[in-house]
Amino acid sequence: MQGQSEVALIKAHIAAEAQAAYQGMCGLADGELKHRFIAARMERMERCYEHLEQLVGPLVATQVFIEIVDRNVAPRSSCGQTLQKRGAD
């Protein structure tokens, strides 16, 4: 039971970091500040992935990670535009 709750928390954290990184690309900041913001989010996502990998294995962790990022970032063509509407996790 605890493992499932932990996986759910990690998934939510990955989604939040992915959304923050995407929004960082669309924000008003420019140059190095924007890069540092996005890089920090990507590093946090990496740590979450590594933790998820320990809990569910590399194959499942990769599948889950891709699904989360796809749902939270990939459907957008450019800042503020959504190609298709997808449900939340």
mmCIF file with all atom_site columns, C-alpha atoms in Angstrom:
data_model
loop_
_atom_site.group_PDB
_atom_site.id
_atom_site.type_symbol
_atom_site.label_atom_id
_atom_site.label_alt_id
_atom_site.label_comp_id
_atom_site.label_asym_id
_atom_site.label_entity_id
_atom_site.label_seq_id
_atom_site.pdbx_PDB_ins_code
_atom_site.Cartn_x
_atom_site.Cartn_y
_atom_site.Cartn_z
_atom_site.occupancy
_atom_site.B_iso_or_equiv
_atom_site.pdbx_formal_charge
_atom_site.auth_seq_id
_atom_site.auth_comp_id
_atom_site.auth_asym_id
_atom_site.auth_atom_id
_atom_site.pdbx_PDB_model_num
ATOM 1  C CA . MET A 1 1  ? 0.000  0.000  0.000   1.00 0.00 ? 1  MET A CA 1
ATOM 2  C CA . GLN A 1 2  ? 2.712  2.466  0.960   1.00 0.00 ? 2  GLN A CA 1
ATOM 3  C CA . GLY A 1 3  ? 4.605  1.745  -2.278  1.00 0.00 ? 3  GLY A CA 1
ATOM 4  C CA . GLN A 1 4  ? 1.556  2.667  -4.358  1.00 0.00 ? 4  GLN A CA 1
ATOM 5  C CA . SER A 1 5  ? 1.105  5.917  -2.456  1.00 0.00 ? 5  SER A CA 1
ATOM 6  C CA . GLU A 1 6  ? 4.763  6.709  -2.923  1.00 0.00 ? 6  GLU A CA 1
ATOM 7  C CA . VAL A 1 7  ? 4.494  6.024  -6.669  1.00 0.00 ? 7  VAL A CA 1
ATOM 8  C CA . ALA A 1 8  ? 1.456  8.325  -6.883  1.00 0.00 ? 8  ALA A CA 1
ATOM 9  C CA . LEU A 1 9  ? 3.358  11.108 -5.112  1.00 0.00 ? 9  LEU A CA 1
ATOM 10 C CA . ILE A 1 10 ? 6.351  10.696 -7.412  1.00 0.00 ? 10 ILE A CA 1
ATOM 11 C CA . LYS A 1 11 ? 4.088  10.768 -10.472 1.00 0.00 ? 11 LYS A CA 1
ATOM 12 C CA . ALA A 1 12 ? 2.450  13.975 -9.247  1.00 0.00 ? 12 ALA A CA 1
ATOM 13 C CA . HIS A 1 13 ? 5.859  15.521 -8.607  1.00 0.00 ? 13 HIS A CA 1
ATOM 14 C CA . ILE A 1 14 ? 7.094  14.611 -12.099 1.00 0.00 ? 14 ILE A CA 1
ATOM 15 C CA . ALA A 1 15 ? 3.946  16.151 -13.613 1.00 0.00 ? 15 ALA A CA 1
ATOM 16 C CA . ALA A 1 16 ? 4.372  19.345 -11.599 1.00 0.00 ? 16 ALA A CA 1
ATOM 17 C CA . GLU A 1 17 ? 8.037  19.692 -12.556 1.00 0.00 ? 17 GLU A CA 1
ATOM 18 C CA . ALA A 1 18 ? 7.286  19.015 -16.226 1.00 0.00 ? 18 ALA A CA 1
ATOM 19 C CA . GLN A 1 19 ? 4.582  21.675 -16.222 1.00 0.00 ? 19 GLN A CA 1
ATOM 20 C CA . ALA A 1 20 ? 6.863  24.136 -14.439 1.00 0.00 ? 20 ALA A CA 1
ATOM 21 C CA . ALA A 1 21 ? 9.658  23.532 -16.947 1.00 0.00 ? 21 ALA A CA 1
ATOM 22 C CA . TYR A 1 22 ? 7.250  24.061 -19.831 1.00 0.00 ? 22 TYR A CA 1
ATOM 23 C CA . GLN A 1 23 ? 5.898  27.237 -18.268 1.00 0.00 ? 23 GLN A CA 1
ATOM 24 C CA . GLY A 1 24 ? 9.479  28.377 -17.704 1.00 0.00 ? 24 GLY A CA 1
ATOM 25 C CA . MET A 1 25 ? 10.036 28.251 -21.440 1.00 0.00 ? 25 MET A CA 1
ATOM 26 C CA . CYS A 1 26 ? 7.035  30.521 -21.924 1.00 0.00 ? 26 CYS A CA 1
ATOM 27 C CA . GLY A 1 27 ? 7.789  32.954 -19.119 1.00 0.00 ? 27 GLY A CA 1
ATOM 28 C CA . LEU A 1 28 ? 9.166  36.449 -19.294 1.00 0.00 ? 28 LEU A CA 1
ATOM 29 C CA . ALA A 1 29 ? 12.647 35.518 -18.088 1.00 0.00 ? 29 ALA A CA 1
ATOM 30 C CA . ASP A 1 30 ? 15.308 35.276 -20.743 1.00 0.00 ? 30 ASP A CA 1
ATOM 31 C CA . GLY A 1 31 ? 18.724 33.758 -21.290 1.00 0.00 ? 31 GLY A CA 1
ATOM 32 C CA . GLU A 1 32 ? 20.623 32.153 -18.465 1.00 0.00 ? 32 GLU A CA 1
ATOM 33 C CA . LEU A 1 33 ? 17.914 32.662 -15.851 1.00 0.00 ? 33 LEU A CA 1
ATOM 34 C CA . LYS A 1 34 ? 15.405 30.765 -17.982 1.00 0.00 ? 34 LYS A CA 1
ATOM 35 C CA . HIS A 1 35 ? 17.968 28.044 -18.653 1.00 0.00 ? 35 HIS A CA 1
ATOM 36 C CA . ARG A 1 36 ? 18.761 27.621 -14.941 1.00 0.00 ? 36 ARG A CA 1
ATOM 37 C CA . PHE A 1 37 ? 15.061 27.459 -14.057 1.00 0.00 ? 37 PHE A CA 1
ATOM 38 C CA . ILE A 1 38 ? 14.355 24.763 -16.648 1.00 0.00 ? 38 ILE A CA 1
ATOM 39 C CA . ALA A 1 39 ? 17.547 22.845 -15.817 1.00 0.00 ? 39 ALA A CA 1
ATOM 40 C CA . ALA A 1 40 ? 16.571 22.761 -12.129 1.00 0.00 ? 40 ALA A CA 1
ATOM 41 C CA . ARG A 1 41 ? 13.173 21.306 -13.016 1.00 0.00 ? 41 ARG A CA 1
ATOM 42 C CA . MET A 1 42 ? 14.761 18.699 -15.275 1.00 0.00 ? 42 MET A CA 1
ATOM 43 C CA . GLU A 1 43 ? 17.177 17.682 -12.509 1.00 0.00 ? 43 GLU A CA 1
ATOM 44 C CA . ARG A 1 44 ? 14.271 17.247 -10.089 1.00 0.00 ? 44 ARG A CA 1
ATOM 45 C CA . MET A 1 45 ? 12.432 15.158 -12.665 1.00 0.00 ? 45 MET A CA 1
ATOM 46 C CA . GLU A 1 46 ? 15.539 13.008 -13.030 1.00 0.00 ? 46 GLU A CA 1
ATOM 47 C CA . ARG A 1 47 ? 15.699 12.389 -9.278  1.00 0.00 ? 47 ARG A CA 1
ATOM 48 C CA . CYS A 1 48 ? 12.005 11.488 -9.278  1.00 0.00 ? 48 CYS A CA 1
ATOM 49 C CA . TYR A 1 49 ? 12.553 9.104  -12.174 1.00 0.00 ? 49 TYR A CA 1
ATOM 50 C CA . GLU A 1 50 ? 15.441 7.420  -10.368 1.00 0.00 ? 50 GLU A CA 1
ATOM 51 C CA . HIS A 1 51 ? 13.308 6.962  -7.261  1.00 0.00 ? 51 HIS A CA 1
ATOM 52 C CA . LEU A 1 52 ? 10.421 5.641  -9.338  1.00 0.00 ? 52 LEU A CA 1
ATOM 53 C CA . GLU A 1 53 ? 12.829 3.253  -11.072 1.00 0.00 ? 53 GLU A CA 1
ATOM 54 C CA . GLN A 1 54 ? 13.825 1.788  -7.691  1.00 0.00 ? 54 GLN A CA 1
ATOM 55 C CA . LEU A 1 55 ? 10.170 1.197  -6.823  1.00 0.00 ? 55 LEU A CA 1
ATOM 56 C CA . VAL A 1 56 ? 8.800  -0.221 -10.078 1.00 0.00 ? 56 VAL A CA 1
ATOM 57 C CA . GLY A 1 57 ? 11.808 -1.118 -12.225 1.00 0.00 ? 57 GLY A CA 1
ATOM 58 C CA . PRO A 1 58 ? 13.345 0.611  -15.244 1.00 0.00 ? 58 PRO A CA 1
ATOM 59 C CA . LEU A 1 59 ? 10.816 -0.451 -17.885 1.00 0.00 ? 59 LEU A CA 1
ATOM 60 C CA . VAL A 1 60 ? 7.721  0.617  -15.956 1.00 0.00 ? 60 VAL A CA 1
ATOM 61 C CA . ALA A 1 61 ? 9.441  3.786  -14.707 1.00 0.00 ? 61 ALA A CA 1
ATOM 62 C CA . THR A 1 62 ? 10.318 4.788  -18.263 1.00 0.00 ? 62 THR A CA 1
ATOM 63 C CA . GLN A 1 63 ? 6.793  4.104  -19.514 1.00 0.00 ? 63 GLN A CA 1
ATOM 64 C CA . VAL A 1 64 ? 5.230  6.072  -16.660 1.00 0.00 ? 64 VAL A CA 1
ATOM 65 C CA . PHE A 1 65 ? 7.671  8.953  -17.088 1.00 0.00 ? 65 PHE A CA 1
ATOM 66 C CA . ILE A 1 66 ? 6.997  9.237  -20.825 1.00 0.00 ? 66 ILE A CA 1
ATOM 67 C CA . GLU A 1 67 ? 3.234  9.122  -20.298 1.00 0.00 ? 67 GLU A CA 1
ATOM 68 C CA . ILE A 1 68 ? 3.399  11.873 -17.676 1.00 0.00 ? 68 ILE A CA 1
ATOM 69 C CA . VAL A 1 69 ? 5.597  14.148 -19.764 1.00 0.00 ? 69 VAL A CA 1
ATOM 70 C CA . ASP A 1 70 ? 3.520  13.452 -22.869 1.00 0.00 ? 70 ASP A CA 1
ATOM 71 C CA . ARG A 1 71 ? 0.320  14.335 -21.025 1.00 0.00 ? 71 ARG A CA 1
ATOM 72 C CA . ASN A 1 72 ? 1.723  17.481 -19.436 1.00 0.00 ? 72 ASN A CA 1
ATOM 73 C CA . VAL A 1 73 ? 4.043  18.935 -22.087 1.00 0.00 ? 73 VAL A CA 1
ATOM 74 C CA . ALA A 1 74 ? 4.047  17.221 -25.482 1.00 0.00 ? 74 ALA A CA 1
ATOM 75 C CA . PRO A 1 75 ? 0.506  18.157 -26.570 1.00 0.00 ? 75 PRO A CA 1
ATOM 76 C CA . ARG A 1 76 ? 1.497  21.806 -26.768 1.00 0.00 ? 76 ARG A CA 1
ATOM 77 C CA . SER A 1 77 ? 2.846  23.202 -30.001 1.00 0.00 ? 77 SER A CA 1
ATOM 78 C CA . SER A 1 78 ? 3.990  26.513 -28.580 1.00 0.00 ? 78 SER A CA 1
ATOM 79 C CA . CYS A 1 79 ? 3.543  28.559 -25.433 1.00 0.00 ? 79 CYS A CA 1
ATOM 80 C CA . GLY A 1 80 ? -0.094 28.661 -24.452 1.00 0.00 ? 80 GLY A CA 1
ATOM 81 C CA . GLN A 1 81 ? -1.411 26.629 -27.395 1.00 0.00 ? 81 GLN A CA 1
ATOM 82 C CA . THR A 1 82 ? -2.679 23.100 -26.975 1.00 0.00 ? 82 THR A CA 1
ATOM 83 C CA . LEU A 1 83 ? -2.924 20.754 -29.956 1.00 0.00 ? 83 LEU A CA 1
ATOM 84 C CA . GLN A 1 84 ? -5.305 18.397 -28.198 1.00 0.00 ? 84 GLN A CA 1
ATOM 85 C CA . LYS A 1 85 ? -7.007 18.235 -24.851 1.00 0.00 ? 85 LYS A CA 1
ATOM 86 C CA . ARG A 1 86 ? -6.035 15.305 -22.628 1.00 0.00 ? 86 ARG A CA 1
ATOM 87 C CA . GLY A 1 87 ? -7.311 14.208 -19.265 1.00 0.00 ? 87 GLY A CA 1
ATOM 88 C CA . ALA A 1 88 ? -5.361 14.730 -16.063 1.00 0.00 ? 88 ALA A CA 1
ATOM 89 C CA . ASP A 1 89 ? -3.788 11.842 -14.172 1.00 0.00 ? 89 ASP A CA 1
#
